[in-house]
mmCIF file of C-alpha atoms and ligand atoms in Angstrom:
data_model
loop_
_atom_site.group_PDB
_atom_site.id
_atom_site.type_symbol
_atom_site.label_atom_id
_atom_site.label_comp_id
_atom_site.label_asym_id
_atom_site.label_seq_id
_atom_site.Cartn_x
_atom_site.Cartn_y
_atom_site.Cartn_z
ATOM 1 C CA MET A 1 109.373 107.531 109.811
ATOM 2 C CA VAL A 2 108.289 111.127 109.435
ATOM 3 C CA ALA A 3 104.838 112.701 109.353
ATOM 4 C CA PHE A 4 103.818 114.866 106.404
ATOM 5 C CA GLU A 5 100.827 117.146 106.900
ATOM 6 C CA VAL A 6 99.008 116.882 103.576
ATOM 7 C CA PRO A 7 96.055 119.242 103.073
ATOM 8 C CA ALA A 8 92.734 117.696 102.019
ATOM 9 C CA GLY A 9 92.571 117.335 98.239
ATOM 10 C CA HIS A 10 96.354 116.988 97.827
ATOM 11 C CA ALA A 11 96.776 113.221 98.238
ATOM 12 C CA PRO A 12 97.615 112.612 94.535
ATOM 13 C CA ALA A 13 100.317 115.306 94.686
ATOM 14 C CA ALA A 14 101.763 113.678 97.811
ATOM 15 C CA ILE A 15 101.902 110.275 96.080
ATOM 16 C CA SER A 16 103.546 111.806 93.040
ATOM 17 C CA ALA A 17 106.130 113.425 95.341
ATOM 18 C CA ALA A 18 106.737 110.087 97.104
ATOM 19 C CA ARG A 19 107.514 108.495 93.716
ATOM 20 C CA THR A 20 109.926 111.292 92.828
ATOM 21 C CA LEU A 21 111.639 111.276 96.217
ATOM 22 C CA GLY A 22 111.987 107.493 96.305
ATOM 23 C CA ILE A 23 110.052 107.076 99.549
ATOM 24 C CA SER A 24 109.920 103.393 100.517
ATOM 25 C CA GLY A 25 106.339 103.307 101.748
ATOM 26 C CA LEU A 26 103.559 105.383 103.256
ATOM 27 C CA MET A 27 100.888 105.108 105.904
ATOM 28 C CA VAL A 28 97.770 107.103 105.117
ATOM 29 C CA THR A 29 95.224 108.564 107.470
ATOM 30 C CA MET A 30 92.147 110.811 107.414
ATOM 31 C CA PRO A 31 91.065 112.475 105.192
ATOM 32 C CA HIS A 32 93.066 110.783 102.419
ATOM 33 C CA LYS A 33 92.185 107.088 102.710
ATOM 34 C CA ALA A 34 89.790 107.065 99.723
ATOM 35 C CA GLU A 35 91.208 109.897 97.675
ATOM 36 C CA VAL A 36 94.674 108.362 97.505
ATOM 37 C CA ILE A 37 93.366 105.360 95.516
ATOM 38 C CA ASP A 38 93.347 107.024 92.097
ATOM 39 C CA ALA A 39 97.036 107.906 92.412
ATOM 40 C CA LEU A 40 98.151 104.280 92.998
ATOM 41 C CA ASP A 41 99.038 101.560 90.455
ATOM 42 C CA ASP A 42 97.245 98.681 92.149
ATOM 43 C CA LEU A 43 95.184 97.712 95.211
ATOM 44 C CA THR A 44 95.028 94.591 97.336
ATOM 45 C CA GLU A 45 91.675 92.822 97.516
ATOM 46 C CA SER A 46 90.817 94.268 100.947
ATOM 47 C CA ALA A 47 91.634 97.843 99.880
ATOM 48 C CA ARG A 48 89.546 97.394 96.730
ATOM 49 C CA GLU A 49 86.564 95.985 98.643
ATOM 50 C CA LEU A 50 86.757 98.699 101.294
ATOM 51 C CA GLY A 51 87.523 101.575 98.935
ATOM 52 C CA ALA A 52 90.047 102.791 101.520
ATOM 53 C CA VAL A 53 93.834 102.587 101.859
ATOM 54 C CA ASN A 54 95.883 103.097 105.037
ATOM 55 C CA SER A 55 99.081 101.406 103.881
ATOM 56 C CA ILE A 56 101.154 101.803 100.692
ATOM 57 C CA TYR A 57 104.086 99.693 99.585
ATOM 58 C CA TRP A 58 106.162 99.033 96.480
ATOM 59 C CA SER A 59 105.779 95.790 94.550
ATOM 60 C CA GLY A 60 108.537 96.089 91.946
ATOM 61 C CA GLU A 61 107.742 99.290 90.047
ATOM 62 C CA GLN A 62 104.126 99.321 91.236
ATOM 63 C CA LEU A 63 102.843 101.388 94.129
ATOM 64 C CA VAL A 64 100.197 99.251 95.844
ATOM 65 C CA GLY A 65 97.479 100.335 98.307
ATOM 66 C CA HIS A 66 96.401 98.043 101.120
ATOM 67 C CA ASN A 67 94.208 98.280 104.239
ATOM 68 C CA THR A 68 95.431 96.933 107.591
ATOM 69 C CA ASP A 69 92.954 98.619 109.980
ATOM 70 C CA GLY A 70 90.557 95.727 110.580
ATOM 71 C CA GLU A 71 93.279 93.101 110.424
ATOM 72 C CA GLY A 72 95.147 95.176 113.030
ATOM 73 C CA LEU A 73 92.216 94.825 115.412
ATOM 74 C CA VAL A 74 91.841 91.079 114.862
ATOM 75 C CA ARG A 75 95.594 90.587 115.311
ATOM 76 C CA SER A 76 95.720 92.696 118.439
ATOM 77 C CA LEU A 77 92.856 90.718 120.020
ATOM 78 C CA GLN A 78 94.625 87.491 119.125
ATOM 79 C CA LEU A 79 98.206 88.361 120.056
ATOM 80 C CA ASP A 80 97.709 90.806 122.947
ATOM 81 C CA ARG A 81 94.650 89.169 124.534
ATOM 82 C CA GLY A 82 94.612 85.568 123.301
ATOM 83 C CA TYR A 83 91.097 86.261 121.959
ATOM 84 C CA GLN A 84 90.075 84.480 118.736
ATOM 85 C CA VAL A 85 87.227 85.971 116.710
ATOM 86 C CA ILE A 86 86.476 82.657 115.011
ATOM 87 C CA GLY A 87 82.951 81.522 115.882
ATOM 88 C CA GLN A 88 82.141 84.689 117.872
ATOM 89 C CA ARG A 89 78.972 86.733 117.455
ATOM 90 C CA CYS A 90 80.049 90.342 116.928
ATOM 91 C CA ALA A 91 78.390 93.751 116.857
ATOM 92 C CA VAL A 92 80.112 96.671 115.160
ATOM 93 C CA ILE A 93 78.718 100.066 116.139
ATOM 94 C CA GLY A 94 79.259 102.590 113.335
ATOM 95 C CA ALA A 95 79.574 102.295 109.578
ATOM 96 C CA GLY A 96 82.388 104.691 108.654
ATOM 97 C CA GLY A 97 85.828 103.789 107.327
ATOM 98 C CA ALA A 98 87.071 102.109 110.518
ATOM 99 C CA ALA A 99 83.824 100.188 110.995
ATOM 100 C CA ARG A 100 83.844 98.863 107.419
ATOM 101 C CA SER A 101 87.411 97.660 107.780
ATOM 102 C CA VAL A 102 86.560 95.900 111.066
ATOM 103 C CA VAL A 103 83.401 94.303 109.626
ATOM 104 C CA HIS A 104 85.418 92.932 106.701
ATOM 105 C CA ALA A 105 88.222 91.626 108.954
ATOM 106 C CA LEU A 106 85.844 89.966 111.445
ATOM 107 C CA ALA A 107 84.170 88.090 108.582
ATOM 108 C CA GLN A 108 87.571 87.127 107.164
ATOM 109 C CA GLY A 109 88.478 85.900 110.655
ATOM 110 C CA GLU A 110 85.374 83.675 110.541
ATOM 111 C CA ALA A 111 83.286 85.360 113.205
ATOM 112 C CA SER A 112 79.958 83.532 113.154
ATOM 113 C CA GLU A 113 77.944 86.741 112.771
ATOM 114 C CA VAL A 114 78.724 90.437 112.256
ATOM 115 C CA VAL A 115 75.829 92.740 113.151
ATOM 116 C CA VAL A 116 76.206 96.388 112.125
ATOM 117 C CA VAL A 117 74.411 98.984 114.248
ATOM 118 C CA ASN A 118 74.625 102.555 112.994
ATOM 119 C CA ARG A 119 72.814 105.867 113.401
ATOM 120 C CA THR A 120 72.302 106.073 109.607
ATOM 121 C CA PRO A 121 70.750 102.760 108.457
ATOM 122 C CA GLU A 122 71.715 103.183 104.768
ATOM 123 C CA ARG A 123 75.397 103.261 105.721
ATOM 124 C CA ALA A 124 74.899 100.201 107.952
ATOM 125 C CA GLU A 125 73.562 98.294 104.916
ATOM 126 C CA ILE A 126 76.691 99.066 102.916
ATOM 127 C CA ALA A 127 78.976 98.075 105.810
ATOM 128 C CA ALA A 128 77.106 94.819 106.495
ATOM 129 C CA THR A 129 77.548 93.619 102.894
ATOM 130 C CA LEU A 130 81.333 93.561 103.519
ATOM 131 C CA ALA A 131 80.786 90.574 105.812
ATOM 132 C CA GLY A 132 78.963 88.638 103.065
ATOM 133 C CA SER A 133 76.602 85.991 104.403
ATOM 134 C CA ARG A 134 77.863 86.570 107.971
ATOM 135 C CA GLY A 135 76.743 90.224 107.973
ATOM 136 C CA ARG A 136 73.435 91.895 108.731
ATOM 137 C CA VAL A 137 72.077 95.224 109.914
ATOM 138 C CA GLY A 138 70.965 95.205 113.534
ATOM 139 C CA SER A 139 69.450 97.418 116.208
ATOM 140 C CA PRO A 140 70.838 98.365 119.643
ATOM 141 C CA ALA A 141 68.952 95.398 121.175
ATOM 142 C CA ASP A 142 71.353 93.078 119.311
ATOM 143 C CA ILE A 143 74.250 94.402 121.400
ATOM 144 C CA ALA A 144 73.064 92.383 124.407
ATOM 145 C CA GLU A 145 73.141 89.177 122.341
ATOM 146 C CA VAL A 146 76.718 89.163 121.031
ATOM 147 C CA ASP A 147 80.124 88.087 122.414
ATOM 148 C CA LEU A 148 82.233 90.943 121.026
ATOM 149 C CA VAL A 149 81.144 94.587 120.795
ATOM 150 C CA VAL A 150 83.267 97.060 118.826
ATOM 151 C CA ASN A 151 82.625 100.787 119.016
ATOM 152 C CA ALA A 152 83.747 102.153 115.661
ATOM 153 C CA THR A 153 81.933 105.487 115.966
ATOM 154 C CA SER A 154 83.788 108.629 116.964
ATOM 155 C CA VAL A 155 81.575 109.042 120.050
ATOM 156 C CA GLY A 156 83.863 109.395 123.085
ATOM 157 C CA MET A 157 86.685 110.989 121.103
ATOM 158 C CA GLY A 158 88.223 113.875 123.019
ATOM 159 C CA ALA A 159 86.272 113.081 126.213
ATOM 160 C CA SER A 160 87.928 114.311 129.416
ATOM 161 C CA ALA A 161 89.081 111.815 132.066
ATOM 162 C CA ASP A 162 86.061 112.275 134.359
ATOM 163 C CA ALA A 163 83.556 112.970 131.593
ATOM 164 C CA VAL A 164 80.058 111.577 131.708
ATOM 165 C CA ASP A 165 79.836 112.052 127.948
ATOM 166 C CA PRO A 166 77.270 110.165 125.978
ATOM 167 C CA THR A 167 78.224 106.645 124.988
ATOM 168 C CA PRO A 168 77.382 105.348 121.459
ATOM 169 C CA PHE A 169 74.703 103.044 122.944
ATOM 170 C CA ASP A 170 73.132 102.276 126.313
ATOM 171 C CA PRO A 171 75.870 100.513 128.334
ATOM 172 C CA GLY A 172 73.072 98.835 130.339
ATOM 173 C CA LEU A 173 72.967 96.354 127.426
ATOM 174 C CA LEU A 174 76.422 95.018 128.327
ATOM 175 C CA HIS A 175 77.156 92.025 130.547
ATOM 176 C CA PRO A 176 80.149 90.153 132.044
ATOM 177 C CA ASP A 177 80.478 87.559 129.259
ATOM 178 C CA GLN A 178 81.339 90.213 126.686
ATOM 179 C CA VAL A 179 84.490 91.812 125.341
ATOM 180 C CA VAL A 180 83.997 95.492 124.483
ATOM 181 C CA VAL A 181 86.526 97.259 122.255
ATOM 182 C CA ASP A 182 86.563 101.014 121.751
ATOM 183 C CA LEU A 183 88.495 102.037 118.635
ATOM 184 C CA VAL A 184 88.706 105.583 119.981
ATOM 185 C CA TYR A 185 92.222 106.056 121.377
ATOM 186 C CA GLN A 186 92.094 109.702 122.380
ATOM 187 C CA PRO A 187 91.525 109.339 125.273
ATOM 188 C CA LEU A 188 92.427 105.681 125.839
ATOM 189 C CA GLU A 189 89.980 105.457 128.719
ATOM 190 C CA THR A 190 86.628 106.414 127.163
ATOM 191 C CA PRO A 191 83.258 106.818 128.896
ATOM 192 C CA LEU A 192 82.144 103.616 127.102
ATOM 193 C CA LEU A 193 85.058 101.555 128.459
ATOM 194 C CA ARG A 194 84.430 102.826 131.997
ATOM 195 C CA ALA A 195 80.757 101.896 131.677
ATOM 196 C CA ALA A 196 81.640 98.480 130.173
ATOM 197 C CA ARG A 197 83.852 97.697 133.192
ATOM 198 C CA ARG A 198 81.076 98.743 135.551
ATOM 199 C CA MET A 199 78.842 96.200 133.790
ATOM 200 C CA GLY A 200 81.494 93.506 134.335
ATOM 201 C CA ALA A 201 82.524 93.243 130.666
ATOM 202 C CA THR A 202 86.159 93.042 129.533
ATOM 203 C CA ALA A 203 87.161 96.478 128.231
ATOM 204 C CA VAL A 204 89.782 96.844 125.479
ATOM 205 C CA ASP A 205 91.087 100.230 124.335
ATOM 206 C CA GLY A 206 92.029 101.300 120.791
ATOM 207 C CA LEU A 207 95.798 101.248 121.289
ATOM 208 C CA GLY A 208 96.257 97.609 120.267
ATOM 209 C CA MET A 209 94.577 98.146 116.900
ATOM 210 C CA LEU A 210 96.555 101.334 116.342
ATOM 211 C CA VAL A 211 99.840 99.525 116.973
ATOM 212 C CA HIS A 212 99.052 96.371 115.024
ATOM 213 C CA GLN A 213 97.690 98.137 111.915
ATOM 214 C CA ALA A 214 101.020 99.992 111.756
ATOM 215 C CA ALA A 215 103.058 96.864 112.569
ATOM 216 C CA LEU A 216 101.457 94.998 109.652
ATOM 217 C CA THR A 217 102.633 97.759 107.320
ATOM 218 C CA ILE A 218 106.160 97.834 108.756
ATOM 219 C CA GLU A 219 106.314 94.060 108.349
ATOM 220 C CA ARG A 220 105.347 94.426 104.686
ATOM 221 C CA TRP A 221 107.993 97.136 104.117
ATOM 222 C CA THR A 222 110.886 95.447 105.888
ATOM 223 C CA GLY A 223 110.096 91.717 105.863
ATOM 224 C CA GLN A 224 110.712 91.761 109.618
ATOM 225 C CA GLU A 225 108.358 91.646 112.579
ATOM 226 C CA PRO A 226 108.631 94.904 114.517
ATOM 227 C CA ASP A 227 108.877 94.962 118.309
ATOM 228 C CA ILE A 228 105.193 95.307 119.259
ATOM 229 C CA GLU A 229 105.915 96.070 122.915
ATOM 230 C CA ALA A 230 108.293 98.898 122.016
ATOM 231 C CA MET A 231 105.720 100.315 119.582
ATOM 232 C CA ALA A 232 102.913 100.075 122.152
ATOM 233 C CA ALA A 233 105.052 101.739 124.843
ATOM 234 C CA ALA A 234 105.978 104.575 122.477
ATOM 235 C CA ALA A 235 102.343 105.049 121.414
ATOM 236 C CA ARG A 236 101.190 105.034 125.024
ATOM 237 C CA ARG A 237 103.816 107.643 125.951
ATOM 238 C CA SER A 238 102.852 109.949 123.127
ATOM 239 C CA LEU A 239 99.118 109.622 123.863
HETATM 240 N N1 NAP B 1 92.369 102.387 117.057
HETATM 241 C C1 NAP B 1 92.652 102.565 115.770
HETATM 242 O O1 NAP B 1 93.692 102.096 115.266
HETATM 243 C C2 NAP B 1 91.705 103.321 114.902
HETATM 244 C C3 NAP B 1 91.789 103.223 113.499
HETATM 245 C C4 NAP B 1 90.867 103.937 112.720
HETATM 246 C C5 NAP B 1 89.905 104.730 113.342
HETATM 247 N N2 NAP B 1 89.864 104.808 114.706
HETATM 248 C C6 NAP B 1 88.839 105.623 115.384
HETATM 249 O O2 NAP B 1 87.558 105.143 115.000
HETATM 250 C C7 NAP B 1 86.611 106.218 115.029
HETATM 251 C C8 NAP B 1 85.831 106.241 113.711
HETATM 252 O O3 NAP B 1 86.730 106.562 112.651
HETATM 253 P P1 NAP B 1 86.244 106.569 111.118
HETATM 254 O O4 NAP B 1 87.427 106.892 110.302
HETATM 255 O O5 NAP B 1 85.468 105.341 110.817
HETATM 256 O O6 NAP B 1 85.218 107.817 111.127
HETATM 257 P P2 NAP B 1 84.018 108.101 110.114
HETATM 258 O O7 NAP B 1 84.266 107.459 108.797
HETATM 259 O O8 NAP B 1 83.799 109.572 110.187
HETATM 260 O O9 NAP B 1 82.736 107.355 110.769
HETATM 261 C C9 NAP B 1 82.204 107.798 111.984
HETATM 262 C C10 NAP B 1 81.046 106.880 112.422
HETATM 263 O O10 NAP B 1 80.613 107.343 113.699
HETATM 264 C C11 NAP B 1 79.194 107.549 113.673
HETATM 265 N N3 NAP B 1 78.882 108.662 114.567
HETATM 266 C C12 NAP B 1 79.523 109.865 114.638
HETATM 267 N N4 NAP B 1 78.959 110.636 115.585
HETATM 268 C C13 NAP B 1 77.927 109.898 116.119
HETATM 269 C C14 NAP B 1 76.956 110.143 117.131
HETATM 270 N N5 NAP B 1 76.935 111.293 117.815
HETATM 271 N N6 NAP B 1 76.084 109.159 117.427
HETATM 272 C C15 NAP B 1 76.112 107.974 116.762
HETATM 273 N N7 NAP B 1 76.988 107.689 115.778
HETATM 274 C C16 NAP B 1 77.883 108.639 115.468
HETATM 275 C C17 NAP B 1 78.871 107.848 112.236
HETATM 276 O O11 NAP B 1 77.508 107.547 112.025
HETATM 277 P P3 NAP B 1 76.722 108.012 110.675
HETATM 278 O O12 NAP B 1 77.097 106.994 109.631
HETATM 279 O O13 NAP B 1 75.308 107.953 111.085
HETATM 280 O O14 NAP B 1 77.222 109.396 110.354
HETATM 281 C C18 NAP B 1 79.819 106.907 111.503
HETATM 282 O O15 NAP B 1 79.269 105.610 111.442
HETATM 283 C C19 NAP B 1 87.421 107.492 115.300
HETATM 284 O O16 NAP B 1 87.316 107.804 116.660
HETATM 285 C C20 NAP B 1 88.851 107.093 114.953
HETATM 286 O O17 NAP B 1 89.809 107.821 115.713
HETATM 287 C C21 NAP B 1 90.740 104.111 115.489
#
């Protein structure tokens, strides 16, 4: 795999080039996840519902866009931690692209409830609808009431190792029966995860989701399961 730096606004040109060059598949990241859609031939149901693509593969002559972000998180919880989301009450903090994908995947994984808590309530409404009847907009007080808390805001990104940076919500709401996931992976150890551990909760960093969302794409391209441990070790080294 190689990385292509594509300037904002040039996603369609990059897709056209991939067709010409016979590239076997692409992974897509910010800021192209929505813009790339118009250049593709088809979308999977999740990509269509989310309006965002992070994974592109060929189906015959058709270039198809898919989204593996949320499924990557659910898979990583299941395979790396033995944690099943089925029947769990969940809170997703944030309502951007990553949050929407996680909300959708938690509902697909049959979480009993998916509460969306976001700074901008209008965006929370849109995200919560992706969980259908399991979704609703909540307030920070809901965080104390759930089993699984997922930070899908960018708060904590770029924090230094000993930082006392703001966390996306008051960590005093957390307790030992909870699992707290921070999607932020730079740094892996965020102020929120440190605070969650202090409160006795189980803290999970964003590396597992990062690895599994990519592994799902590689599996689709090759028909083979990639070596998750090798991928995680490589990701950890490079981070
Ligand atoms: N581990 C992984 O594999 C993985 C995958 C994808 C993304 N991520 C990470 O997830 C994070 C979010 O990514 P994204 O693509 O969803 O970004 P995004 O679309 O820009 O959304 C950012 C979200 O963060 C909220 N936010 C930003 N600053 C805030 C603040 N100071 N206080 C409260 N809320 C704040 C925004 O709230 P408003 O709606 O109010 O603006 C929005 O809901 C990033 O750190 C990214 O690196 C990780």
